[in-house]
């Protein structure tokens, strides 16, 4: 079920206002992709003066921890408002940030099954080959996931859902309460591995950014690839 444009604008305006309330500053632009049961909200130009100062002091971890804490506080309000706008029940929320690029993403999963017929991949892109590359990346950073699902949400957003991929040592670290340390280490490792995999020739598009988040208790993780317009790849190939 594709939703009309109005909810996209409503969600974008609402999230911008909410972030101004919680962070003291909103993003300069917001792009909402609403393809039930998934929603992604991509921010650009988002960094506060205090965060800028902390980053100059090499306090990246402090910035990320503060953002995670504020996002946790926002969740209940976001769930209720997105239900009002989309008439859908939001079950899961994830987020990730690229402090260097001043960008970020919120990933939401609504109640309901996936209708893959509404999330079709372009004819020129092989979903199977893309999944093969993702499995290779997972093996290099942890182990192959038992389940891997890939969704073409729109021409600038690919969402990946994977489950049962954590190593025994990672599960033990989680059990001992080292969740934040594991998350930071996995983020750095997986960003590096994904950056070295040649996805673009398969996608026929350039990748602008990659975002990651996990639910370690459920051994579940999401990846979002933000793509540049497909003519960008054609121009670099000439």
Coordinates of N, CA and C in Angstrom, one line a residue:
X1 N 0.8 -1.2 0.0 CA 0.0 0.0 0.0 C 0.9 1.2 0.0
X2 N 0.9 2.0 -1.1 CA 1.6 3.2 -1.2 C 0.6 4.3 -0.6
X3 N 1.2 5.2 0.2 CA 0.4 6.2 0.7 C 0.5 7.5 -0.1
X4 N -0.5 8.3 -0.1 CA -0.5 9.6 -0.8 C 0.6 10.5 -0.2
X5 N 0.9 11.6 -1.0 CA 2.0 12.5 -0.6 C 1.7 13.2 0.7
X6 N 0.5 13.5 1.0 CA 0.2 14.3 2.2 C 0.8 13.8 3.5
X7 N 0.6 12.4 3.8 CA 1.3 11.9 5.0 C 2.8 12.1 5.1
X8 N 3.5 12.0 3.9 CA 4.9 12.3 3.9 C 5.2 13.7 4.4
X9 N 4.5 14.7 3.9 CA 4.7 16.0 4.3 C 4.4 16.3 5.8
X10 N 3.3 15.6 6.2 CA 2.9 15.8 7.6 C 4.0 15.2 8.5
X11 N 4.5 14.0 8.2 CA 5.5 13.3 9.0 C 6.8 14.2 9.0
X12 N 7.2 14.7 7.9 CA 8.4 15.5 7.8 C 8.3 16.8 8.7
X13 N 7.1 17.4 8.6 CA 6.9 18.7 9.4 C 6.9 18.4 10.9
X14 N 6.2 17.3 11.2 CA 6.1 16.9 12.6 C 7.5 16.5 13.2
X15 N 8.3 15.7 12.5 CA 9.6 15.3 13.0 C 10.5 16.5 13.1
X16 N 10.5 17.4 12.2 CA 11.3 18.6 12.2 C 11.0 19.4 13.5
X17 N 9.7 19.6 13.7 CA 9.3 20.4 14.9 C 9.7 19.7 16.2
X18 N 9.5 18.3 16.2 CA 9.8 17.6 17.4 C 11.3 17.6 17.8
X19 N 12.1 17.6 16.7 CA 13.6 17.6 16.9 C 14.0 19.0 17.4
X20 N 13.3 20.0 17.0 CA 13.6 21.4 17.5 C 13.3 21.4 19.0
X21 N 12.2 20.8 19.3 CA 11.8 20.8 20.7 C 12.8 20.1 21.6
X22 N 13.2 18.9 21.2 CA 14.1 18.1 22.0 C 15.6 18.5 21.9
X23 N 16.0 18.8 20.7 CA 17.4 19.1 20.5 C 17.8 20.6 20.5
X24 N 16.7 21.5 20.4 CA 17.0 22.9 20.3 C 17.2 23.4 18.9
X25 N 17.3 22.4 17.9 CA 17.5 22.8 16.5 C 17.0 21.6 15.6
X26 N 16.4 22.0 14.5 CA 15.9 21.0 13.6 C 16.8 20.8 12.4
X27 N 16.5 19.8 11.6 CA 17.3 19.6 10.4 C 17.0 20.6 9.3
X28 N 17.9 20.8 8.4 CA 17.6 21.8 7.3 C 16.7 21.1 6.3
X29 N 16.7 19.8 6.1 CA 15.8 19.1 5.2 C 15.5 17.7 5.7
X30 N 14.3 17.2 5.4 CA 13.8 15.9 5.8 C 13.2 15.2 4.6
X31 N 13.6 14.0 4.4 CA 13.0 13.2 3.3 C 12.3 12.0 3.9
X32 N 11.0 11.8 3.7 CA 10.3 10.7 4.3 C 9.9 9.7 3.2
X33 N 10.2 8.4 3.5 CA 9.8 7.3 2.6 C 8.8 6.5 3.4
X34 N 7.6 6.5 2.9 CA 6.6 5.7 3.7 C 6.0 4.6 2.8
X35 N 6.5 3.4 3.0 CA 6.1 2.2 2.2 C 5.8 1.1 3.2
X36 N 4.6 1.1 3.8 CA 4.2 0.2 4.8 C 4.6 -1.3 4.5
X37 N 5.2 -2.0 5.5 CA 5.2 -1.6 6.9 C 6.4 -0.8 7.3
X38 N 7.1 -0.2 6.4 CA 8.3 0.5 6.7 C 8.2 2.0 6.5
X39 N 8.9 2.8 7.3 CA 9.0 4.2 7.1 C 10.5 4.6 7.4
X40 N 11.1 5.4 6.6 CA 12.4 6.0 6.9 C 12.3 7.5 6.8
X41 N 13.0 8.1 7.7 CA 13.0 9.6 7.8 C 14.5 10.0 7.8
X42 N 14.9 10.6 6.7 CA 16.3 10.9 6.5 C 16.5 12.4 6.7
X43 N 17.4 12.8 7.6 CA 17.7 14.2 7.9 C 19.0 14.7 7.2
X44 N 19.0 15.9 6.9 CA 20.2 16.6 6.4 C 20.4 17.9 7.2
X45 N 21.6 18.3 7.3 CA 21.9 19.6 8.0 C 21.5 19.6 9.5
X46 N 21.8 18.5 10.2 CA 21.4 18.4 11.6 C 22.6 18.3 12.5
X47 N 22.9 19.4 13.2 CA 23.9 19.4 14.3 C 23.6 20.6 15.1
X48 N 23.7 20.5 16.4 CA 23.4 21.7 17.3 C 24.8 22.4 17.6
X49 N 24.7 23.6 18.0 CA 26.0 24.3 18.3 C 26.8 23.6 19.4
X50 N 26.0 23.1 20.5 CA 26.7 22.3 21.5 C 27.4 21.1 21.0
X51 N 26.7 20.4 20.1 CA 27.3 19.2 19.5 C 28.6 19.5 18.7
X52 N 28.5 20.6 18.0 CA 29.6 21.1 17.2 C 30.8 21.3 18.1
X53 N 30.6 21.9 19.2 CA 31.6 22.2 20.2 C 32.2 20.9 20.7
X54 N 31.3 20.0 21.1 CA 31.8 18.7 21.6 C 32.6 17.9 20.6
X55 N 32.2 18.0 19.4 CA 33.0 17.2 18.3 C 34.3 17.9 18.1
X56 N 34.4 19.2 18.3 CA 35.8 19.8 18.2 C 36.7 19.3 19.4
X57 N 36.1 18.9 20.5 CA 36.8 18.4 21.6 C 37.0 16.8 21.5
X58 N 36.7 16.3 20.4 CA 36.7 14.8 20.2 C 35.8 14.0 21.1
X59 N 34.6 14.6 21.3 CA 33.6 14.0 22.2 C 32.5 13.4 21.4
X60 N 32.8 12.6 20.4 CA 31.8 12.0 19.5 C 30.9 11.1 20.3
X61 N 31.5 10.3 21.1 CA 30.7 9.3 21.9 C 29.7 10.0 22.7
X62 N 30.1 11.1 23.4 CA 29.1 11.8 24.2 C 27.9 12.4 23.4
X63 N 28.2 12.9 22.2 CA 27.2 13.3 21.3 C 26.2 12.2 20.9
X64 N 26.8 11.1 20.6 CA 25.9 9.9 20.2 C 25.1 9.4 21.3
X65 N 25.7 9.3 22.5 CA 25.0 8.8 23.7 C 23.8 9.8 24.0
X66 N 24.1 11.1 23.9 CA 23.0 12.1 24.2 C 21.9 12.0 23.2
X67 N 22.2 11.8 21.9 CA 21.2 11.7 20.9 C 20.4 10.4 21.1
X68 N 21.0 9.3 21.4 CA 20.3 8.0 21.7 C 19.3 8.2 22.9
X69 N 19.8 8.9 23.9 CA 18.9 9.1 25.1 C 17.7 9.9 24.7
X70 N 17.9 11.0 23.9 CA 16.8 11.9 23.5 C 15.9 11.1 22.6
X71 N 16.4 10.3 21.7 CA 15.6 9.5 20.8 C 14.7 8.6 21.6
X72 N 15.3 7.9 22.6 CA 14.5 7.0 23.5 C 13.3 7.8 24.2
X73 N 13.6 9.0 24.6 CA 12.5 9.8 25.2 C 11.5 10.2 24.2
X74 N 11.8 10.4 22.9 CA 10.9 10.8 21.9 C 10.0 9.7 21.4
X75 N 10.4 8.4 21.6 CA 9.8 7.3 21.0 C 8.3 7.2 21.2
X76 N 7.8 7.3 22.4 CA 6.4 7.2 22.7 C 5.6 8.2 22.0
X77 N 6.1 9.5 21.9 CA 5.4 10.5 21.2 C 5.4 10.3 19.7
X78 N 6.5 9.8 19.2 CA 6.6 9.5 17.7 C 5.6 8.4 17.4
X79 N 5.6 7.4 18.2 CA 4.6 6.3 17.9 C 3.2 6.8 17.8
X80 N 2.8 7.6 18.7 CA 1.4 8.1 18.8 C 1.1 9.0 17.6
X81 N 2.0 9.9 17.3 CA 1.8 10.8 16.2 C 1.8 10.2 14.9
X82 N 2.7 9.2 14.6 CA 2.7 8.5 13.4 C 1.4 7.7 13.2
X83 N 0.9 7.2 14.3 CA -0.4 6.4 14.2 C -1.5 7.4 13.8
X84 N -1.5 8.6 14.4 CA -2.5 9.6 14.0 C -2.4 10.0 12.5
X85 N -1.2 10.1 12.0 CA -1.0 10.6 10.6 C -1.3 9.4 9.6
X86 N -0.7 8.3 9.9 CA -0.7 7.2 8.9 C -1.8 6.2 9.2
X87 N -2.5 6.2 10.3 CA -3.5 5.2 10.8 C -2.9 3.9 10.9
X88 N -1.5 3.8 11.1 CA -0.8 2.5 11.3 C -0.1 2.5 12.6
X89 N -0.1 1.3 13.2 CA 0.6 1.1 14.5 C 2.1 0.8 14.3
X90 N 2.9 1.7 15.0 CA 4.3 1.5 14.9 C 4.8 0.6 16.0
X91 N 5.5 -0.5 15.6 CA 6.0 -1.4 16.5 C 7.5 -1.2 16.9
X92 N 8.3 -0.8 16.0 CA 9.7 -0.7 16.2 C 10.3 0.6 15.7
X93 N 11.3 1.2 16.4 CA 11.9 2.4 15.9 C 13.4 2.2 16.1
X94 N 14.2 2.6 15.1 CA 15.6 2.5 15.1 C 16.2 3.9 14.6
X95 N 17.4 4.2 14.9 CA 18.0 5.4 14.4 C 19.5 5.3 14.3
X96 N 20.1 6.1 13.4 CA 21.5 6.2 13.2 C 21.9 7.6 12.8
X97 N 23.2 7.9 13.0 CA 23.7 9.3 12.7 C 25.0 9.2 11.9
X98 N 25.2 10.2 11.0 CA 26.5 10.4 10.4 C 26.9 11.8 10.8
X99 N 27.6 11.9 11.9 CA 28.0 13.2 12.4 C 28.8 14.0 11.5
X100 N 29.7 13.4 10.7 CA 30.6 14.1 9.8 C 29.8 14.7 8.7
X101 N 28.7 14.0 8.2 CA 27.9 14.6 7.1 C 26.7 15.4 7.6
X102 N 26.5 15.4 9.0 CA 25.4 16.1 9.6 C 24.1 15.6 9.1
X103 N 24.0 14.2 9.0 CA 22.8 13.6 8.6 C 22.4 12.5 9.6
X104 N 21.2 12.0 9.4 CA 20.7 10.9 10.3 C 19.5 10.3 9.7
X105 N 19.1 9.2 10.4 CA 17.9 8.5 9.9 C 17.1 7.9 11.0
X106 N 15.8 7.9 10.9 CA 14.9 7.1 11.8 C 14.3 6.1 10.9
X107 N 14.3 4.8 11.4 CA 13.6 3.7 10.7 C 12.5 3.3 11.6
X108 N 11.3 3.1 11.0 CA 10.2 2.6 11.7 C 9.6 1.4 11.1
X109 N 9.0 0.5 11.9 CA 8.4 -0.7 11.3 C 7.0 -0.7 11.9
X110 N 6.0 -0.7 11.0 CA 4.6 -0.7 11.4 C 4.1 -2.1 11.6
X111 N 3.0 -2.3 12.3 CA 2.4 -3.6 12.4 C 1.8 -4.0 11.1
X112 N 2.0 -5.3 10.7 CA 1.5 -5.7 9.5 C 2.5 -6.5 8.7
X113 N 2.1 -7.2 7.7 CA 3.0 -8.0 6.8 C 3.5 -7.2 5.7
X114 N 4.6 -7.7 5.1 CA 5.2 -7.0 3.9 C 4.5 -7.5 2.7
X115 N 4.0 -6.6 1.8 CA 3.5 -6.9 0.5 C 4.6 -6.6 -0.5
X116 N 5.4 -7.6 -0.9 CA 6.5 -7.3 -1.8 C 6.1 -6.9 -3.2
X117 N 4.8 -7.1 -3.5 CA 4.4 -6.6 -4.8 C 4.4 -5.1 -4.9
X118 N 4.3 -4.4 -3.8 CA 4.3 -3.0 -3.8 C 5.7 -2.4 -3.6
X119 N 6.7 -3.3 -3.4 CA 8.1 -2.9 -3.2 C 9.0 -3.6 -4.2
X120 N 8.6 -3.5 -5.5 CA 9.3 -4.2 -6.5 C 10.6 -3.5 -6.9
X121 N 11.6 -4.4 -7.2 CA 12.9 -3.9 -7.6 C 12.9 -3.5 -9.0
X122 N 13.7 -2.5 -9.4 CA 13.8 -2.1 -10.8 C 14.3 -3.3 -11.7
X123 N 13.8 -3.4 -12.9 CA 14.2 -4.5 -13.8 C 15.7 -4.6 -14.0
X124 N 16.4 -3.5 -14.0 CA 17.8 -3.5 -14.3 C 18.7 -3.9 -13.1
X125 N 18.1 -4.1 -11.9 CA 18.8 -4.4 -10.7 C 18.5 -5.8 -10.3
X126 N 19.6 -6.6 -10.0 CA 19.4 -8.0 -9.5 C 19.4 -8.0 -8.0
X127 N 18.2 -8.2 -7.4 CA 18.1 -8.3 -6.0 C 19.0 -9.5 -5.5
X128 N 19.0 -10.6 -6.2 CA 19.7 -11.8 -5.8 C 21.2 -11.5 -5.7
X129 N 21.8 -10.8 -6.6 CA 23.2 -10.4 -6.6 C 23.5 -9.5 -5.5
X130 N 22.6 -8.5 -5.2 CA 22.7 -7.6 -4.1 C 22.8 -8.3 -2.8
X131 N 21.9 -9.3 -2.7 CA 21.8 -10.1 -1.4 C 23.1 -10.9 -1.3
X132 N 23.7 -11.4 -2.3 CA 24.9 -12.2 -2.3 C 26.0 -11.3 -1.7
X133 N 26.1 -10.1 -2.2 CA 27.1 -9.1 -1.7 C 26.9 -8.8 -0.2
X134 N 25.6 -8.7 0.2 CA 25.3 -8.5 1.6 C 25.8 -9.6 2.5
X135 N 25.5 -10.8 2.1 CA 25.9 -12.0 2.8 C 27.5 -12.0 2.9
X136 N 28.2 -11.7 1.8 CA 29.6 -11.6 1.9 C 30.1 -10.6 2.9
X137 N 29.4 -9.5 3.0 CA 29.8 -8.4 4.0 C 29.5 -8.9 5.4
X138 N 28.4 -9.6 5.6 CA 28.1 -10.2 6.9 C 29.2 -11.2 7.4
X139 N 29.6 -12.0 6.4 CA 30.6 -13.0 6.8 C 31.9 -12.4 7.2
X140 N 32.2 -11.3 6.5 CA 33.5 -10.6 6.8 C 33.5 -9.9 8.2
X141 N 32.3 -9.5 8.6 CA 32.2 -8.8 9.9 C 31.6 -9.6 11.1
X142 N 30.9 -10.7 10.8 CA 30.3 -11.5 11.8 C 30.1 -12.9 11.3
X143 N 28.8 -13.2 10.9 CA 28.5 -14.5 10.2 C 27.3 -14.2 9.3
X144 N 27.1 -15.1 8.4 CA 25.9 -14.9 7.5 C 24.6 -15.0 8.3
X145 N 23.7 -14.1 8.0 CA 22.4 -14.1 8.8 C 21.6 -15.3 8.3
X146 N 20.8 -15.8 9.3 CA 19.9 -16.9 8.9 C 18.8 -16.4 8.1
X147 N 18.4 -15.2 8.3 CA 17.3 -14.5 7.4 C 17.8 -13.2 6.9
X148 N 17.6 -12.9 5.6 CA 18.0 -11.7 5.0 C 16.9 -11.2 4.1
X149 N 16.3 -10.0 4.3 CA 15.3 -9.5 3.5 C 15.7 -8.1 3.0
X150 N 15.5 -7.9 1.7 CA 15.9 -6.6 1.1 C 14.7 -6.0 0.4
X151 N 14.5 -4.7 0.6 CA 13.3 -3.9 0.1 C 13.8 -2.7 -0.5
X152 N 13.3 -2.5 -1.8 CA 13.5 -1.3 -2.5 C 12.3 -0.3 -2.2
X153 N 12.5 0.6 -1.2 CA 11.4 1.4 -0.8 C 11.1 2.5 -1.8
X154 N 12.1 3.1 -2.4 CA 11.9 4.1 -3.5 C 13.2 4.2 -4.2
X155 N 13.3 5.2 -5.1 CA 14.5 5.3 -5.9 C 15.7 5.8 -5.2
X156 N 15.6 6.2 -3.9 CA 16.7 6.7 -3.2 C 16.9 5.9 -1.8
X157 N 16.1 4.9 -1.6 CA 16.1 4.2 -0.3 C 16.0 2.7 -0.4
X158 N 17.0 1.9 0.0 CA 17.0 0.5 0.1 C 17.1 0.1 1.6
X159 N 16.2 -0.7 2.0 CA 16.2 -1.2 3.4 C 16.5 -2.7 3.5
X160 N 17.4 -3.0 4.4 CA 17.8 -4.4 4.6 C 17.5 -4.8 6.0
X161 N 16.8 -6.0 6.1 CA 16.5 -6.5 7.5 C 17.2 -7.9 7.6
X162 N 18.0 -8.1 8.6 CA 18.7 -9.4 8.8 C 18.5 -9.8 10.2
X163 N 18.5 -11.1 10.4 CA 18.3 -11.7 11.8 C 19.2 -12.9 12.0
X164 N 19.5 -13.2 13.3 CA 20.3 -14.3 13.7 C 21.7 -14.3 13.0
X165 N 22.4 -13.3 13.3 CA 23.8 -13.1 12.8 C 24.8 -12.8 13.8
X166 N 24.4 -12.7 15.1 CA 25.4 -12.4 16.1 C 26.3 -13.6 16.5
X167 N 27.5 -13.3 16.7 CA 28.5 -14.3 17.1 C 28.3 -14.6 18.6
X168 N 28.7 -15.9 19.1 CA 28.6 -16.2 20.5 C 29.3 -15.2 21.4
X169 N 30.4 -14.7 21.0 CA 31.1 -13.7 21.9 C 30.4 -12.4 22.0
X170 N 29.7 -12.0 20.9 CA 28.9 -10.8 20.9 C 27.7 -11.0 21.9
X171 N 27.1 -12.2 21.8 CA 25.9 -12.4 22.7 C 26.4 -12.4 24.2
X172 N 27.6 -12.9 24.4 CA 28.1 -12.9 25.8 C 28.4 -11.4 26.3
X173 N 28.9 -10.6 25.4 CA 29.1 -9.2 25.7 C 27.8 -8.5 26.0
X174 N 26.8 -8.8 25.3 CA 25.4 -8.2 25.5 C 24.9 -8.7 26.9
X175 N 25.1 -10.0 27.2 CA 24.6 -10.5 28.4 C 25.3 -9.8 29.6
X176 N 26.6 -9.4 29.4 CA 27.4 -8.8 30.5 C 27.2 -7.3 30.5
X177 N 26.3 -6.8 29.6 CA 25.9 -5.3 29.7 C 26.8 -4.4 28.9
X178 N 27.6 -5.0 27.9 CA 28.5 -4.1 27.1 C 27.8 -3.7 25.8
X179 N 26.5 -3.4 25.8 CA 25.8 -3.1 24.6 C 26.3 -1.9 23.9
X180 N 26.6 -0.8 24.6 CA 27.0 0.4 23.9 C 28.4 0.2 23.2
X181 N 29.3 -0.4 23.9 CA 30.6 -0.7 23.4 C 30.5 -1.6 22.1
X182 N 29.7 -2.6 22.2 CA 29.5 -3.5 21.1 C 28.9 -2.7 19.9
X183 N 27.9 -1.9 20.2 CA 27.2 -1.1 19.1 C 28.2 -0.2 18.4
X184 N 29.1 0.5 19.1 CA 30.0 1.4 18.5 C 31.1 0.6 17.6
X185 N 31.5 -0.5 18.2 CA 32.5 -1.3 17.5 C 31.9 -1.9 16.2
X186 N 30.7 -2.5 16.3 CA 30.1 -3.0 15.1 C 29.8 -2.0 14.1
X187 N 29.4 -0.8 14.5 CA 29.1 0.3 13.6 C 30.3 0.6 12.7
X188 N 31.4 0.8 13.4 CA 32.7 1.1 12.7 C 33.1 0.0 11.8
X189 N 33.1 -1.2 12.3 CA 33.5 -2.4 11.5 C 32.6 -2.6 10.3
X190 N 31.3 -2.6 10.5 CA 30.4 -2.8 9.4 C 30.4 -1.7 8.3
X191 N 30.5 -0.5 8.8 CA 30.6 0.7 7.8 C 31.9 0.5 7.0
X192 N 32.9 0.0 7.6 CA 34.2 -0.2 6.8 C 34.0 -1.3 5.8
X193 N 33.4 -2.4 6.2 CA 33.2 -3.6 5.4 C 32.3 -3.3 4.2
X194 N 31.1 -2.7 4.6 CA 30.1 -2.3 3.5 C 30.7 -1.3 2.5
X195 N 31.6 -0.4 3.0 CA 32.2 0.5 2.1 C 33.2 -0.1 1.1
X196 N 33.7 -1.3 1.4 CA 34.6 -2.0 0.6 C 34.0 -2.9 -0.4
X197 N 32.7 -3.2 -0.2 CA 31.9 -4.1 -1.1 C 31.4 -3.3 -2.3
X198 N 31.5 -3.9 -3.5 CA 31.1 -3.2 -4.7 C 29.6 -3.4 -5.0
X199 N 28.8 -2.6 -4.3 CA 27.3 -2.7 -4.5 C 26.9 -1.9 -5.7
X200 N 27.6 -0.8 -6.0 CA 27.1 0.2 -7.0 C 27.0 -0.4 -8.4
X201 N 27.9 -1.2 -8.9 CA 27.7 -1.8 -10.2 C 26.4 -2.6 -10.3
X202 N 26.0 -3.3 -9.2 CA 24.8 -4.1 -9.2 C 23.6 -3.2 -9.2
X203 N 23.6 -2.1 -8.3 CA 22.5 -1.2 -8.2 C 22.3 -0.3 -9.3
X204 N 23.4 -0.1 -10.1 CA 23.4 0.9 -11.2 C 23.2 2.3 -10.7
X205 N 23.5 2.5 -9.4 CA 23.4 3.8 -8.7 C 24.5 4.0 -7.8
X206 N 24.9 5.2 -7.5 CA 25.9 5.5 -6.5 C 25.2 5.5 -5.1
X207 N 25.9 5.1 -4.1 CA 25.5 5.1 -2.7 C 26.0 6.3 -2.1
X208 N 25.0 7.1 -1.5 CA 25.4 8.4 -0.9 C 25.7 8.1 0.6
X209 N 25.0 7.3 1.3 CA 25.2 7.0 2.7 C 24.7 5.6 3.1
X210 N 25.2 5.1 4.2 CA 24.8 3.8 4.7 C 24.5 4.0 6.2
X211 N 23.3 3.6 6.7 CA 23.0 3.7 8.1 C 22.7 2.3 8.7
X212 N 23.0 2.2 10.0 CA 22.9 0.9 10.6 C 22.3 1.0 12.0
X213 N 21.5 0.0 12.4 CA 21.0 0.0 13.8 C 20.6 -1.5 14.1
X214 N 20.6 -1.8 15.4 CA 20.3 -3.2 15.8 C 19.4 -3.3 17.0
X215 N 18.7 -4.4 17.1 CA 18.0 -4.8 18.3 C 18.8 -6.1 18.8
X216 N 19.7 -5.9 19.7 CA 20.6 -7.0 20.0 C 19.9 -8.1 20.8
X217 N 18.9 -7.7 21.6 CA 18.1 -8.7 22.3 C 17.4 -9.7 21.4
X218 N 17.0 -9.2 20.2 CA 16.2 -10.1 19.2 C 17.2 -10.6 18.1
X219 N 18.5 -10.2 18.2 CA 19.4 -10.6 17.2 C 18.9 -10.2 15.8
X220 N 18.6 -8.9 15.7 CA 18.0 -8.3 14.6 C 18.7 -7.0 14.2
X221 N 18.8 -6.8 12.9 CA 19.5 -5.5 12.5 C 18.9 -5.0 11.2
X222 N 19.1 -3.7 11.0 CA 18.6 -3.0 9.8 C 19.8 -2.2 9.2
X223 N 19.8 -2.2 7.9 CA 20.7 -1.4 7.1 C 19.9 -0.5 6.2
X224 N 20.2 0.7 6.0 CA 19.5 1.6 5.0 C 20.6 2.2 4.1
X225 N 20.5 1.9 2.8 CA 21.3 2.6 1.8 C 20.6 3.8 1.2
X226 N 21.2 4.9 1.3 CA 20.6 6.1 0.6 C 21.3 6.3 -0.7
X227 N 20.6 6.3 -1.8 CA 21.1 6.3 -3.1 C 21.1 7.7 -3.7
X228 N 22.1 8.0 -4.6 CA 22.0 9.2 -5.4 C 21.1 8.9 -6.6
X229 N 20.7 10.0 -7.3 CA 19.9 9.7 -8.5 C 20.6 8.8 -9.5
X230 N 19.8 7.9 -10.2 CA 20.4 6.9 -11.0 C 21.3 7.5 -12.2
X231 N 21.0 8.7 -12.6 CA 21.8 9.3 -13.7 C 23.2 9.6 -13.2
X232 N 23.4 9.7 -11.8 CA 24.7 10.0 -11.3 C 25.7 8.8 -11.6
X233 N 25.2 7.6 -11.5 CA 26.0 6.5 -11.8 C 26.4 6.4 -13.3
X234 N 25.4 6.7 -14.1 CA 25.6 6.7 -15.6 C 26.7 7.7 -15.9
X235 N 26.7 8.9 -15.3 CA 27.7 9.9 -15.6 C 29.1 9.5 -15.2
X236 N 29.2 8.7 -14.0 CA 30.5 8.3 -13.6 C 31.0 7.1 -14.5
X237 N 30.1 6.4 -15.1 CA 30.5 5.3 -15.9 C 30.9 5.7 -17.3
X238 N 30.6 6.9 -17.7 CA 30.9 7.3 -19.1 C 32.4 7.5 -19.2

